[in-house]
mmCIF file of C-alpha atoms in Angstrom:
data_model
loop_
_atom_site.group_PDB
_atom_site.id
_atom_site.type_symbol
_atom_site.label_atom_id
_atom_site.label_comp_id
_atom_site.label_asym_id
_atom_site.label_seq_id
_atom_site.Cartn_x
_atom_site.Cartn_y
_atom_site.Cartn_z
ATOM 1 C CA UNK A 1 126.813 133.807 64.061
ATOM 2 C CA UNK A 2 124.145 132.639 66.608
ATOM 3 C CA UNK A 3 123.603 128.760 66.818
ATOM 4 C CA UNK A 4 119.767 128.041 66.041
ATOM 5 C CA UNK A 5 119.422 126.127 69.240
ATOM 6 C CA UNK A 6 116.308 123.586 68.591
ATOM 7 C CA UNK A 7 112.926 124.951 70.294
ATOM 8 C CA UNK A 8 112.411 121.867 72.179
ATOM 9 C CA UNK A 9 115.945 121.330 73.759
ATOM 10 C CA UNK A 10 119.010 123.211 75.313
ATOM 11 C CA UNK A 11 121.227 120.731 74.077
ATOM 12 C CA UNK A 12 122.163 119.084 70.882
ATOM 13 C CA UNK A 13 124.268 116.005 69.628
ATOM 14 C CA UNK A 14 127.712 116.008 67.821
ATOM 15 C CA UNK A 15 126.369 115.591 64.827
ATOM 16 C CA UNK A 16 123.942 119.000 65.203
ATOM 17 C CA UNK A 17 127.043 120.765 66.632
ATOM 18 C CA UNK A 18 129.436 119.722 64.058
ATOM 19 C CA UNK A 19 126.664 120.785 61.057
ATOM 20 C CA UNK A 20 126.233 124.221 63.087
ATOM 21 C CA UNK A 21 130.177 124.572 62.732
ATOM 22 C CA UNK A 22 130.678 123.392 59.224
ATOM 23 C CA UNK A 23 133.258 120.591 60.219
ATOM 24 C CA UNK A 24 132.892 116.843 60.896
ATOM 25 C CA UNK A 25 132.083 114.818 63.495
ATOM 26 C CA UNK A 26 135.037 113.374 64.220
ATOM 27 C CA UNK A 27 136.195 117.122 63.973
ATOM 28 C CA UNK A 28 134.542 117.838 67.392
ATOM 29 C CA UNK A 29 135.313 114.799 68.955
ATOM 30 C CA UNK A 30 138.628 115.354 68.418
ATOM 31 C CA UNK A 31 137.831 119.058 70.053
ATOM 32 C CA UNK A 32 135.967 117.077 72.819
ATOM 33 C CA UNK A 33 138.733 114.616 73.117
ATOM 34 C CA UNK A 34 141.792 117.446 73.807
ATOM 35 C CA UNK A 35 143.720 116.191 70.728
ATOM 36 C CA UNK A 36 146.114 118.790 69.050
ATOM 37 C CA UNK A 37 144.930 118.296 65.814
ATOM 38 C CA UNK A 38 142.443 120.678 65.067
ATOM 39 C CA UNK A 39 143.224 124.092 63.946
ATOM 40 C CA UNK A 40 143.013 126.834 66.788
ATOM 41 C CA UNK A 41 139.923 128.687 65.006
ATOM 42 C CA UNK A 42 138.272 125.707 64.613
ATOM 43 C CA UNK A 43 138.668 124.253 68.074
ATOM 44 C CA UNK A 44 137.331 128.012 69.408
ATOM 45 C CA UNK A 45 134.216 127.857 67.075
ATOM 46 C CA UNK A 46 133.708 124.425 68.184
ATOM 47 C CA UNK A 47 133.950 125.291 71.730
ATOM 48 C CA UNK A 48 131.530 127.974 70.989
ATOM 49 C CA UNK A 49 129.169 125.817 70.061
ATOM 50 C CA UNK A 50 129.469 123.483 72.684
ATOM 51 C CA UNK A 51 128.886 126.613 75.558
ATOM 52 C CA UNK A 52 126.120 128.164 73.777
ATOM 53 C CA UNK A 53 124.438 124.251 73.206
ATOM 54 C CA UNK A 54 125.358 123.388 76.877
ATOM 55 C CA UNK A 55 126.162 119.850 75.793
ATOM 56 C CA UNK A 56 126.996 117.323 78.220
ATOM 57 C CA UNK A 57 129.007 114.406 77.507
ATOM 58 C CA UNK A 58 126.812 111.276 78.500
ATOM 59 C CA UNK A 59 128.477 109.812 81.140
ATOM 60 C CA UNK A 60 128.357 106.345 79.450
ATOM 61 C CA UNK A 61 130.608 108.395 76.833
ATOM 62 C CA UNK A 62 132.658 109.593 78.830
ATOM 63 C CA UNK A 63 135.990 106.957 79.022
ATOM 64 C CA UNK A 64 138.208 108.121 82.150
ATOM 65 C CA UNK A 65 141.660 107.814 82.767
ATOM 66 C CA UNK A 66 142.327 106.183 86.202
ATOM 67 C CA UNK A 67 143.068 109.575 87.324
ATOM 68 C CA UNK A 68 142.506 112.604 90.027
ATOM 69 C CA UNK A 69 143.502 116.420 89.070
ATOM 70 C CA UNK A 70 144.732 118.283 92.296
ATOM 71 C CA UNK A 71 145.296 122.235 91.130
ATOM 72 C CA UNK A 72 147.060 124.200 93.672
ATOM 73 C CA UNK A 73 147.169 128.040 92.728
ATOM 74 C CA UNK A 74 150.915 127.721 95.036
ATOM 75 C CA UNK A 75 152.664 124.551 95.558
ATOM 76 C CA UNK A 76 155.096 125.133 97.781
ATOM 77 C CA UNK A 77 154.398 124.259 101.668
ATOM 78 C CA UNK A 78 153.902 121.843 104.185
ATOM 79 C CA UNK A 79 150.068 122.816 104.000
ATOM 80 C CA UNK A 80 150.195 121.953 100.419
ATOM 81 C CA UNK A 81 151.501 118.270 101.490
ATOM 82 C CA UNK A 82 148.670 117.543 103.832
ATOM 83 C CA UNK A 83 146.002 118.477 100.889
ATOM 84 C CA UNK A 84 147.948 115.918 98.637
ATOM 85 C CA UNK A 85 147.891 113.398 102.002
ATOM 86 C CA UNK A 86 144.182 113.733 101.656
ATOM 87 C CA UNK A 87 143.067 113.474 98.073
ATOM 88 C CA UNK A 88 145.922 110.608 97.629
ATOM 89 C CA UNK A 89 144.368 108.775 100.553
ATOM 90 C CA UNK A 90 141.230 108.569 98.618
ATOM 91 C CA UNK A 91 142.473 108.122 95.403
ATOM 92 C CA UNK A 92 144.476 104.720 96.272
ATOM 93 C CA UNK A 93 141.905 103.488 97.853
ATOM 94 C CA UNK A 94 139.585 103.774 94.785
ATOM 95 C CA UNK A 95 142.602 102.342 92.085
ATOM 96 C CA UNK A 96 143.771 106.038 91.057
ATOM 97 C CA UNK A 97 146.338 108.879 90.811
ATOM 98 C CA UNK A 98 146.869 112.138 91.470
ATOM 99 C CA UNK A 99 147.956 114.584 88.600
ATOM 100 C CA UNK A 100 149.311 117.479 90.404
ATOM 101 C CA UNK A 101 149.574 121.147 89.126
ATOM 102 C CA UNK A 102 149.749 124.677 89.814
ATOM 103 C CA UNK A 103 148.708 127.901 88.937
ATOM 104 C CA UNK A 104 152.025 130.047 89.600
ATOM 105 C CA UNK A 105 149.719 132.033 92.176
ATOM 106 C CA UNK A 106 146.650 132.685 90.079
ATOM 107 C CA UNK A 107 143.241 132.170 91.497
ATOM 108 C CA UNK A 108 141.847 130.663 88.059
ATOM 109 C CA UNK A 109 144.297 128.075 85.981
ATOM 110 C CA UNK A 110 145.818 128.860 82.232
ATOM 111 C CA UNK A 111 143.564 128.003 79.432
ATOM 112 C CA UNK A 112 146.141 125.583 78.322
ATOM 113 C CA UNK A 113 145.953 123.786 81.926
ATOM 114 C CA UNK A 114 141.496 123.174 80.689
ATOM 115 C CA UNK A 115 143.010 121.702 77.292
ATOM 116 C CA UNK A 116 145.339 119.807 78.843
ATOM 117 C CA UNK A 117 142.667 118.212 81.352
ATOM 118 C CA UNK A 118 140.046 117.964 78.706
ATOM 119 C CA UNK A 119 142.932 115.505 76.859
ATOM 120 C CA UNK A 120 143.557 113.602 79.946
ATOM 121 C CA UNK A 121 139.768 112.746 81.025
ATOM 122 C CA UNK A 122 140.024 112.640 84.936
ATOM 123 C CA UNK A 123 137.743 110.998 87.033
ATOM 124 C CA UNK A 124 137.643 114.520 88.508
ATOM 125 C CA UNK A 125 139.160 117.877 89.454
ATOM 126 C CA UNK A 126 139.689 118.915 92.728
ATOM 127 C CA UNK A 127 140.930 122.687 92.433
ATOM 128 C CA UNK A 128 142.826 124.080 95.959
ATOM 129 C CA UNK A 129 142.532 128.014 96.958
ATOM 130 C CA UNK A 130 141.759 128.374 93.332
ATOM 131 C CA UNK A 131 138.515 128.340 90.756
ATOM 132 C CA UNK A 132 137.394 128.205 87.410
ATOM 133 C CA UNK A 133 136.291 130.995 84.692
ATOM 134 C CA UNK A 134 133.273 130.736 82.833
ATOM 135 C CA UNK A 135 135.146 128.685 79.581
ATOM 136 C CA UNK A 136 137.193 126.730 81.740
ATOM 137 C CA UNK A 137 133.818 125.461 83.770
ATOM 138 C CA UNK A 138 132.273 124.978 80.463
ATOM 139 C CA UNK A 139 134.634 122.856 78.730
ATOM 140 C CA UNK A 140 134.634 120.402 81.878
ATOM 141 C CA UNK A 141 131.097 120.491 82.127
ATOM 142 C CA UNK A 142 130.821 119.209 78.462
ATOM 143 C CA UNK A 143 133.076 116.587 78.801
ATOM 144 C CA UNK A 144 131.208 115.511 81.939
ATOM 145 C CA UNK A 145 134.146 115.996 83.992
ATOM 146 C CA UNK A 146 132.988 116.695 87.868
ATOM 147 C CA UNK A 147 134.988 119.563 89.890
ATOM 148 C CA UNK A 148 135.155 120.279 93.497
ATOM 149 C CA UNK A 149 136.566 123.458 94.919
ATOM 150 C CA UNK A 150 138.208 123.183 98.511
ATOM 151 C CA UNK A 151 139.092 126.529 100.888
ATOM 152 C CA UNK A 152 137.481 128.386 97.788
ATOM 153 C CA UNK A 153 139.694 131.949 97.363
ATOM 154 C CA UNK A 154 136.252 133.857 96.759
ATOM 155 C CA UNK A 155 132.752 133.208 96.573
ATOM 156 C CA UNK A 156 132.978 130.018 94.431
ATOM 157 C CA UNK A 157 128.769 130.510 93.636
ATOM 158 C CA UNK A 158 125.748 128.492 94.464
ATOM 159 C CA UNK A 159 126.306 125.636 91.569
ATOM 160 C CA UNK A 160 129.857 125.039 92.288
ATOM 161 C CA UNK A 161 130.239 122.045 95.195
ATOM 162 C CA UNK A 162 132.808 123.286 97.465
ATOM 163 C CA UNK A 163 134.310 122.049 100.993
ATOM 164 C CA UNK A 164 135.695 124.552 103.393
ATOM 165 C CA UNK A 165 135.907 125.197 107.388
ATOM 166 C CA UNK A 166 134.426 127.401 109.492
ATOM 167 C CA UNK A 167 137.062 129.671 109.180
ATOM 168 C CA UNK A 168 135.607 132.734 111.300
ATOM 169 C CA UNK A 169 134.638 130.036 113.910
ATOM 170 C CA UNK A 170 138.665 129.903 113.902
ATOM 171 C CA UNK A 171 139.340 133.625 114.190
ATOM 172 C CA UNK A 172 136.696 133.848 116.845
ATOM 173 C CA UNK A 173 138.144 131.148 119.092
ATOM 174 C CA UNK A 174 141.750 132.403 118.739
ATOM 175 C CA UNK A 175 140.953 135.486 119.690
ATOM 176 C CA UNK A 176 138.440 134.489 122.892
ATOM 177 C CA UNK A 177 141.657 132.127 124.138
ATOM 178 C CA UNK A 178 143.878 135.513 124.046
ATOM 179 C CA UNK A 179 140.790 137.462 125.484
ATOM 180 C CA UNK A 180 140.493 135.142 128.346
ATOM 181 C CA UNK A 181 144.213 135.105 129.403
ATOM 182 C CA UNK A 182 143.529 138.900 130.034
ATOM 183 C CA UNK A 183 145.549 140.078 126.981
ATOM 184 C CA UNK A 184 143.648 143.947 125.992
ATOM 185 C CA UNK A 185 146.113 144.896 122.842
ATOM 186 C CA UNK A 186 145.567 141.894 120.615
ATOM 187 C CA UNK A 187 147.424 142.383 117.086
ATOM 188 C CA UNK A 188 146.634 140.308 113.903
ATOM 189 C CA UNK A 189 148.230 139.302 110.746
ATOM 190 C CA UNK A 190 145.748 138.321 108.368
ATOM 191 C CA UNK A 191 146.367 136.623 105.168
ATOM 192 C CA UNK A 192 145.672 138.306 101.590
ATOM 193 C CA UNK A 193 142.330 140.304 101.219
ATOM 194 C CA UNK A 194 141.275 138.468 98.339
ATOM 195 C CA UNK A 195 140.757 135.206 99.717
ATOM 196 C CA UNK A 196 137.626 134.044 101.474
ATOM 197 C CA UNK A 197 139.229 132.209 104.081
ATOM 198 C CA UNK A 198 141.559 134.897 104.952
ATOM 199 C CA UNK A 199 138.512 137.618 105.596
ATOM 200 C CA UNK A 200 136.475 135.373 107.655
ATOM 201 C CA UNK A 201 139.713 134.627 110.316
ATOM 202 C CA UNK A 202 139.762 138.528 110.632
ATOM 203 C CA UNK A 203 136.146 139.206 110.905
ATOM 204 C CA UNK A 204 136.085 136.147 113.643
ATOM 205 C CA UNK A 205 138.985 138.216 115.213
ATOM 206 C CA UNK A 206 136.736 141.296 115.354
ATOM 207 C CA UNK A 207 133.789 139.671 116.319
ATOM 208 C CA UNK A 208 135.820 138.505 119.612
ATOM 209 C CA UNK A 209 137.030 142.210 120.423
ATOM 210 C CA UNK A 210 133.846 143.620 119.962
ATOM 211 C CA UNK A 211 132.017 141.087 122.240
ATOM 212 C CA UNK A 212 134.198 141.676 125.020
ATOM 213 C CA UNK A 213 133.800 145.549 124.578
ATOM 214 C CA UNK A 214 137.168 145.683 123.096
ATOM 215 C CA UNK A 215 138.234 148.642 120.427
ATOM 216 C CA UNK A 216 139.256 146.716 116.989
ATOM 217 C CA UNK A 217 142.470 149.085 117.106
ATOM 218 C CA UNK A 218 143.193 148.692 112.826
ATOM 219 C CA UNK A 219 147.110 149.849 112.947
ATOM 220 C CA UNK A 220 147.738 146.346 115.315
ATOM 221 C CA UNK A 221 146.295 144.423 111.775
ATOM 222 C CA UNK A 222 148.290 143.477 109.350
ATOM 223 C CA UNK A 223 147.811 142.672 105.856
ATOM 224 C CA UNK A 224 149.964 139.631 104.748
ATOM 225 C CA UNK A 225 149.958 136.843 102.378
ATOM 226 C CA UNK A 226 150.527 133.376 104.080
ATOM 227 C CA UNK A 227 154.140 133.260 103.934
ATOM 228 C CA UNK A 228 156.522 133.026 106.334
ATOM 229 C CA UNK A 229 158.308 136.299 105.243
ATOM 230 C CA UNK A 230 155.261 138.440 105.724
ATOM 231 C CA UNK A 231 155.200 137.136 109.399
ATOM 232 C CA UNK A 232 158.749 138.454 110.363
ATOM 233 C CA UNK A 233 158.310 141.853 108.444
ATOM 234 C CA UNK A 234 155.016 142.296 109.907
ATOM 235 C CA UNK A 235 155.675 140.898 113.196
ATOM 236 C CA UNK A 236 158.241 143.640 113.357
ATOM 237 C CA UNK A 237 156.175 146.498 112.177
ATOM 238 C CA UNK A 238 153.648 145.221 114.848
ATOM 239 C CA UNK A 239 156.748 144.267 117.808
ATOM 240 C CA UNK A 240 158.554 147.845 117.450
ATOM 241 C CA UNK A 241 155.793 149.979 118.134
ATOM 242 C CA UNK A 242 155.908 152.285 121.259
ATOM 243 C CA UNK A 243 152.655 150.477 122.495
ATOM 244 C CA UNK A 244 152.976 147.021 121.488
ATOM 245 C CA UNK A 245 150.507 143.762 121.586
ATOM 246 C CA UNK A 246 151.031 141.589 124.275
ATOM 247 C CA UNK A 247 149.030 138.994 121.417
ATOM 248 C CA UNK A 248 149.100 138.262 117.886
ATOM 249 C CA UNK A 249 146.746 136.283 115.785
ATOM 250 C CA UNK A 250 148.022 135.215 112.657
ATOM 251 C CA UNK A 251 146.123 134.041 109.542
ATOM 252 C CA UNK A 252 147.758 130.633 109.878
ATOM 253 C CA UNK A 253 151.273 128.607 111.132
ATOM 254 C CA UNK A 254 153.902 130.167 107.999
ATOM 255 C CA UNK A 255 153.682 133.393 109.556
ATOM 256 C CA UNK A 256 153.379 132.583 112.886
ATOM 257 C CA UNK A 257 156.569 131.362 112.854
ATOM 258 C CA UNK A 258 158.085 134.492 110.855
ATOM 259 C CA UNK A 259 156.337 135.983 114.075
ATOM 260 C CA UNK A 260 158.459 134.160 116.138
ATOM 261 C CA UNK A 261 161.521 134.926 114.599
ATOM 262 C CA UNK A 262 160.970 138.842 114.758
ATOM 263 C CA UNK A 263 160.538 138.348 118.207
ATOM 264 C CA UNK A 264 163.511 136.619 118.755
ATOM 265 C CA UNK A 265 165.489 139.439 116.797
ATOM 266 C CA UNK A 266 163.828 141.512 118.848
ATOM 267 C CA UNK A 267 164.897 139.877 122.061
ATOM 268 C CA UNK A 268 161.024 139.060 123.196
ATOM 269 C CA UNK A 269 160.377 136.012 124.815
ATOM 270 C CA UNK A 270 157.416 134.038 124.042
ATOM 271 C CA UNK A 271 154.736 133.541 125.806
ATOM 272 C CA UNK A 272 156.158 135.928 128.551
ATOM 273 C CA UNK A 273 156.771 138.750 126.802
ATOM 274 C CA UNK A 274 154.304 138.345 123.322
ATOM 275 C CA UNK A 275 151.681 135.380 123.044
ATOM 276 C CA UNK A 276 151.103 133.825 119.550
ATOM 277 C CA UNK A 277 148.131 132.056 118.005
ATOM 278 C CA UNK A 278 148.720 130.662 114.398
ATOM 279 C CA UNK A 279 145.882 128.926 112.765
ATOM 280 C CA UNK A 280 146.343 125.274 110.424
ATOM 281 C CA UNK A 281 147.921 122.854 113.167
ATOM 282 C CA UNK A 282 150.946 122.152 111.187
ATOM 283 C CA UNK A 283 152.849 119.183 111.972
ATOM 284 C CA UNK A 284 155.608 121.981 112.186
ATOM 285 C CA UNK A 285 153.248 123.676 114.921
ATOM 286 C CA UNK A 286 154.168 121.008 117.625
ATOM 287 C CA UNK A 287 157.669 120.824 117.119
ATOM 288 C CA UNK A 288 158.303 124.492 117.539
ATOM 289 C CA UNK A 289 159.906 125.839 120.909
ATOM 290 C CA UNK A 290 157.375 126.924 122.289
ATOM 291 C CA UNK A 291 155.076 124.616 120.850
ATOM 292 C CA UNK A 292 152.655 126.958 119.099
ATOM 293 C CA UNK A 293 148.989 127.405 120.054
ATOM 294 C CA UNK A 294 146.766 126.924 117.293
ATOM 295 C CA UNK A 295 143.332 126.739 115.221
ATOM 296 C CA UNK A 296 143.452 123.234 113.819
ATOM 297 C CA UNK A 297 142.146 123.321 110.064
ATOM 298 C CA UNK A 298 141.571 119.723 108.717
ATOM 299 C CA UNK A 299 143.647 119.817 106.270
ATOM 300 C CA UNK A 300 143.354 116.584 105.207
ATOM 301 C CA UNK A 301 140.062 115.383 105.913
ATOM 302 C CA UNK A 302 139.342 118.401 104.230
ATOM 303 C CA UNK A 303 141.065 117.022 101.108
ATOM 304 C CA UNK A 304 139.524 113.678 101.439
ATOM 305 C CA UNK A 305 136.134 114.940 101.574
ATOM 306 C CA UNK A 306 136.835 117.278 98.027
ATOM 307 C CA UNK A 307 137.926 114.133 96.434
ATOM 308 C CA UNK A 308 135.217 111.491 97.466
ATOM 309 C CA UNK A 309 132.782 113.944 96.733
ATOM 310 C CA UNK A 310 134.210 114.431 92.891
ATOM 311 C CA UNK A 311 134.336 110.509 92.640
ATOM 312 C CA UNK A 312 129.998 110.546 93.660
ATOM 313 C CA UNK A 313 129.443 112.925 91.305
ATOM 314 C CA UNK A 314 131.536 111.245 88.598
ATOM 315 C CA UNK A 315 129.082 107.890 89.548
ATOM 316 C CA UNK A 316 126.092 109.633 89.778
ATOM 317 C CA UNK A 317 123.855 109.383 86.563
ATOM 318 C CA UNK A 318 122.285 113.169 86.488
ATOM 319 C CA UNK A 319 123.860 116.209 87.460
ATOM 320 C CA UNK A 320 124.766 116.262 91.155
ATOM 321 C CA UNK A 321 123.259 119.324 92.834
ATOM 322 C CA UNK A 322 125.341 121.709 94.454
ATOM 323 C CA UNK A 323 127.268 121.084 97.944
ATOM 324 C CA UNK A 324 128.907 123.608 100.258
ATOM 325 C CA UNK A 325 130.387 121.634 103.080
ATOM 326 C CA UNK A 326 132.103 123.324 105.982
ATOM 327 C CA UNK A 327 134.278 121.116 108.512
ATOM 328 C CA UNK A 328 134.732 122.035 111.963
ATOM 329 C CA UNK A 329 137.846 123.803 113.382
ATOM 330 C CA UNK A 330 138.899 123.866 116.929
ATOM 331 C CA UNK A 331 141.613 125.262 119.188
ATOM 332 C CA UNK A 332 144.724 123.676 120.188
ATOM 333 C CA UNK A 333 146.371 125.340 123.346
ATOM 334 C CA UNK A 334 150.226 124.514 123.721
ATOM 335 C CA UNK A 335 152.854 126.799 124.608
ATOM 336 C CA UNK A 336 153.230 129.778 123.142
ATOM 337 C CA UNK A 337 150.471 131.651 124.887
ATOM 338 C CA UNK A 338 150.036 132.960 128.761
ATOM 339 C CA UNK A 339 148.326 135.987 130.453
ATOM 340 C CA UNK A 340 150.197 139.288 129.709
ATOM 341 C CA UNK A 341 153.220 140.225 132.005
ATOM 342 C CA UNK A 342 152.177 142.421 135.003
ATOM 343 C CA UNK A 343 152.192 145.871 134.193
#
């Protein structure tokens, strides 16, 4: 069944909506509200309604919990704990707290996660790596709940405000550093395909080659996945071959350091035999022997950012128009790189 939207206006009260769905309107409140008492065909129908009406909670409605949602699609590094740094700096400062979950690896949370937040009624949503489906963006949308993606996994689209960094910027300048030094066979282990960030580090990486006339050789790049476990079984693939890099680039710290440990196994010294760029600037990065060379990401301004900008556009009276906010990243040179052995 169709709703019979009125000619004169995409949206409609509770009243209209709970009519058009044959219930009450405490029915949909209840639906609007998160509360578990409502049967499952009903709350779908209802939810229906409220997609196909577009209906916005008025903010004046819309009672919040003193509360932040942080949604990691992994939770389970020290990258993860400068994010949380971030978005808690922001929220203590403004009287709140910070719900934490995670998506067990998926780029979009469960539907039960939406419910769950829906129930809760956050001053906002800050979702990490990770994005929303069509229902999921809905549903917050009605209940006038504000969402920011930060380092968005794919293209998060032109109405969705998201905070990055200039991730190929990052690639580029990793690879120029290695360029520079002299090294001519520069290897790369990039994180997985499917994530924005992760494609712009390698492009940046190309881009360097190619502007200093160098081949982009594709058997010295590696596909991995931002784990530390990916950098040693890469780092070996790339360490063992007959004609080896005298550089790597990887996607960021966690696998630089599996890097370093295939080296090690391998008996190659670093910088003098292999040089190593890892891109974040983890804490971890500095205390490292050799301290590791780095793109700095900020991590945590980055976070802070993401979760001011959900708290404006929980203040602001009409919808908040989209923003795509980029922070700078810049090289940090420590130990682990040099100019290529003689010979």
């Amino acid at each position: 069944m169709t709703p019979s939207k009125p000619a004169e206006t995409q949206t409609a009260t509770l009243a209209e909506i709970a009519r058009e769905a044959g219930v009450s309107a405490p029915t949909v409140s209840k639906v609007l509200n998160g509360r578990a008492d409502v049967a499952p065909a009903t709350r779908t129908r209802v939810e229906e309604l409220l997609r196909a009406y577009g209906y916005r909670r008025r903010r004046a409605e819309a009672s919040r919990s003193p509360l932040i949602d942080l949604v990691f699609h992994e939770l389970e590094s020290a990258w993860a704990m400068e994010v949380i740094r971030g978005v808690e700096n922001v929220a203590r400062d403004a009287g709140l707290s910070v719900v934490l979950s995670e998506s067990a690896g998926r780029l979009t949370p469960g539907r039960t996660w939406a419910d769950q937040v829906a129930a809760r009624r956050p001053h906002g949503v800050v979702l990490v790596l990770s994005g929303l489906d069509e229902s999921q963006r809905a549903l917050l949308l009605s209940r006038s709940i504000p969402f920011v993606v930060m380092d968005p996994a794919g293209d998060p689209g032109p109405d969705v405000p998201s905070i990055g960094a200039t991730n190929w910027q990052g690639g580029l300048a990793a690879t120029r550093h290695l360029v520079e030094l002299g090294h001519r066979r520069i290897g790369a282990i990039s994180g997985p395909s499917r994530m924005m960030c992760s494609r712009a580090r390698v492009d940046g990486y190309r881009a360097a080659l190619e502007t200093a006339g160098l081949p982009v050789d594709l058997g010295l790049v590696k596909a991995g996945d931002f784990h530390h476990d990916a950098g040693y079984r890469l780092g070996l693939e790339l360490l063992r071959m007959p004609d080896r890099p005298t550089a790597v680039f990887t996607g960021n710290d966690l696998q630089a350091l599996g890097l370093y440990e295939a080296a090690r196994e391998l008996g190659l010294r670093i910088p003098e035999d292999v040089s190593i760029v890892g891109f974040d600037d983890l804490p971890v990065a500095r205390w490292v022997g050799p301290p590791l060379t780095t793109v700095r990401q900020p991590l945590t301004e980055m976070a802070e950012a993401a979760a001011r900008l959900v708290l404006e556009m929980g203040r602001a009276q009409d919808a908040t128009t989209a923003t795509r906010v980029e922070l700078a990243t810049s090289l940090v040179v420590r130990s682990s790189t040099a100019p290529p052995a003689s010979g």
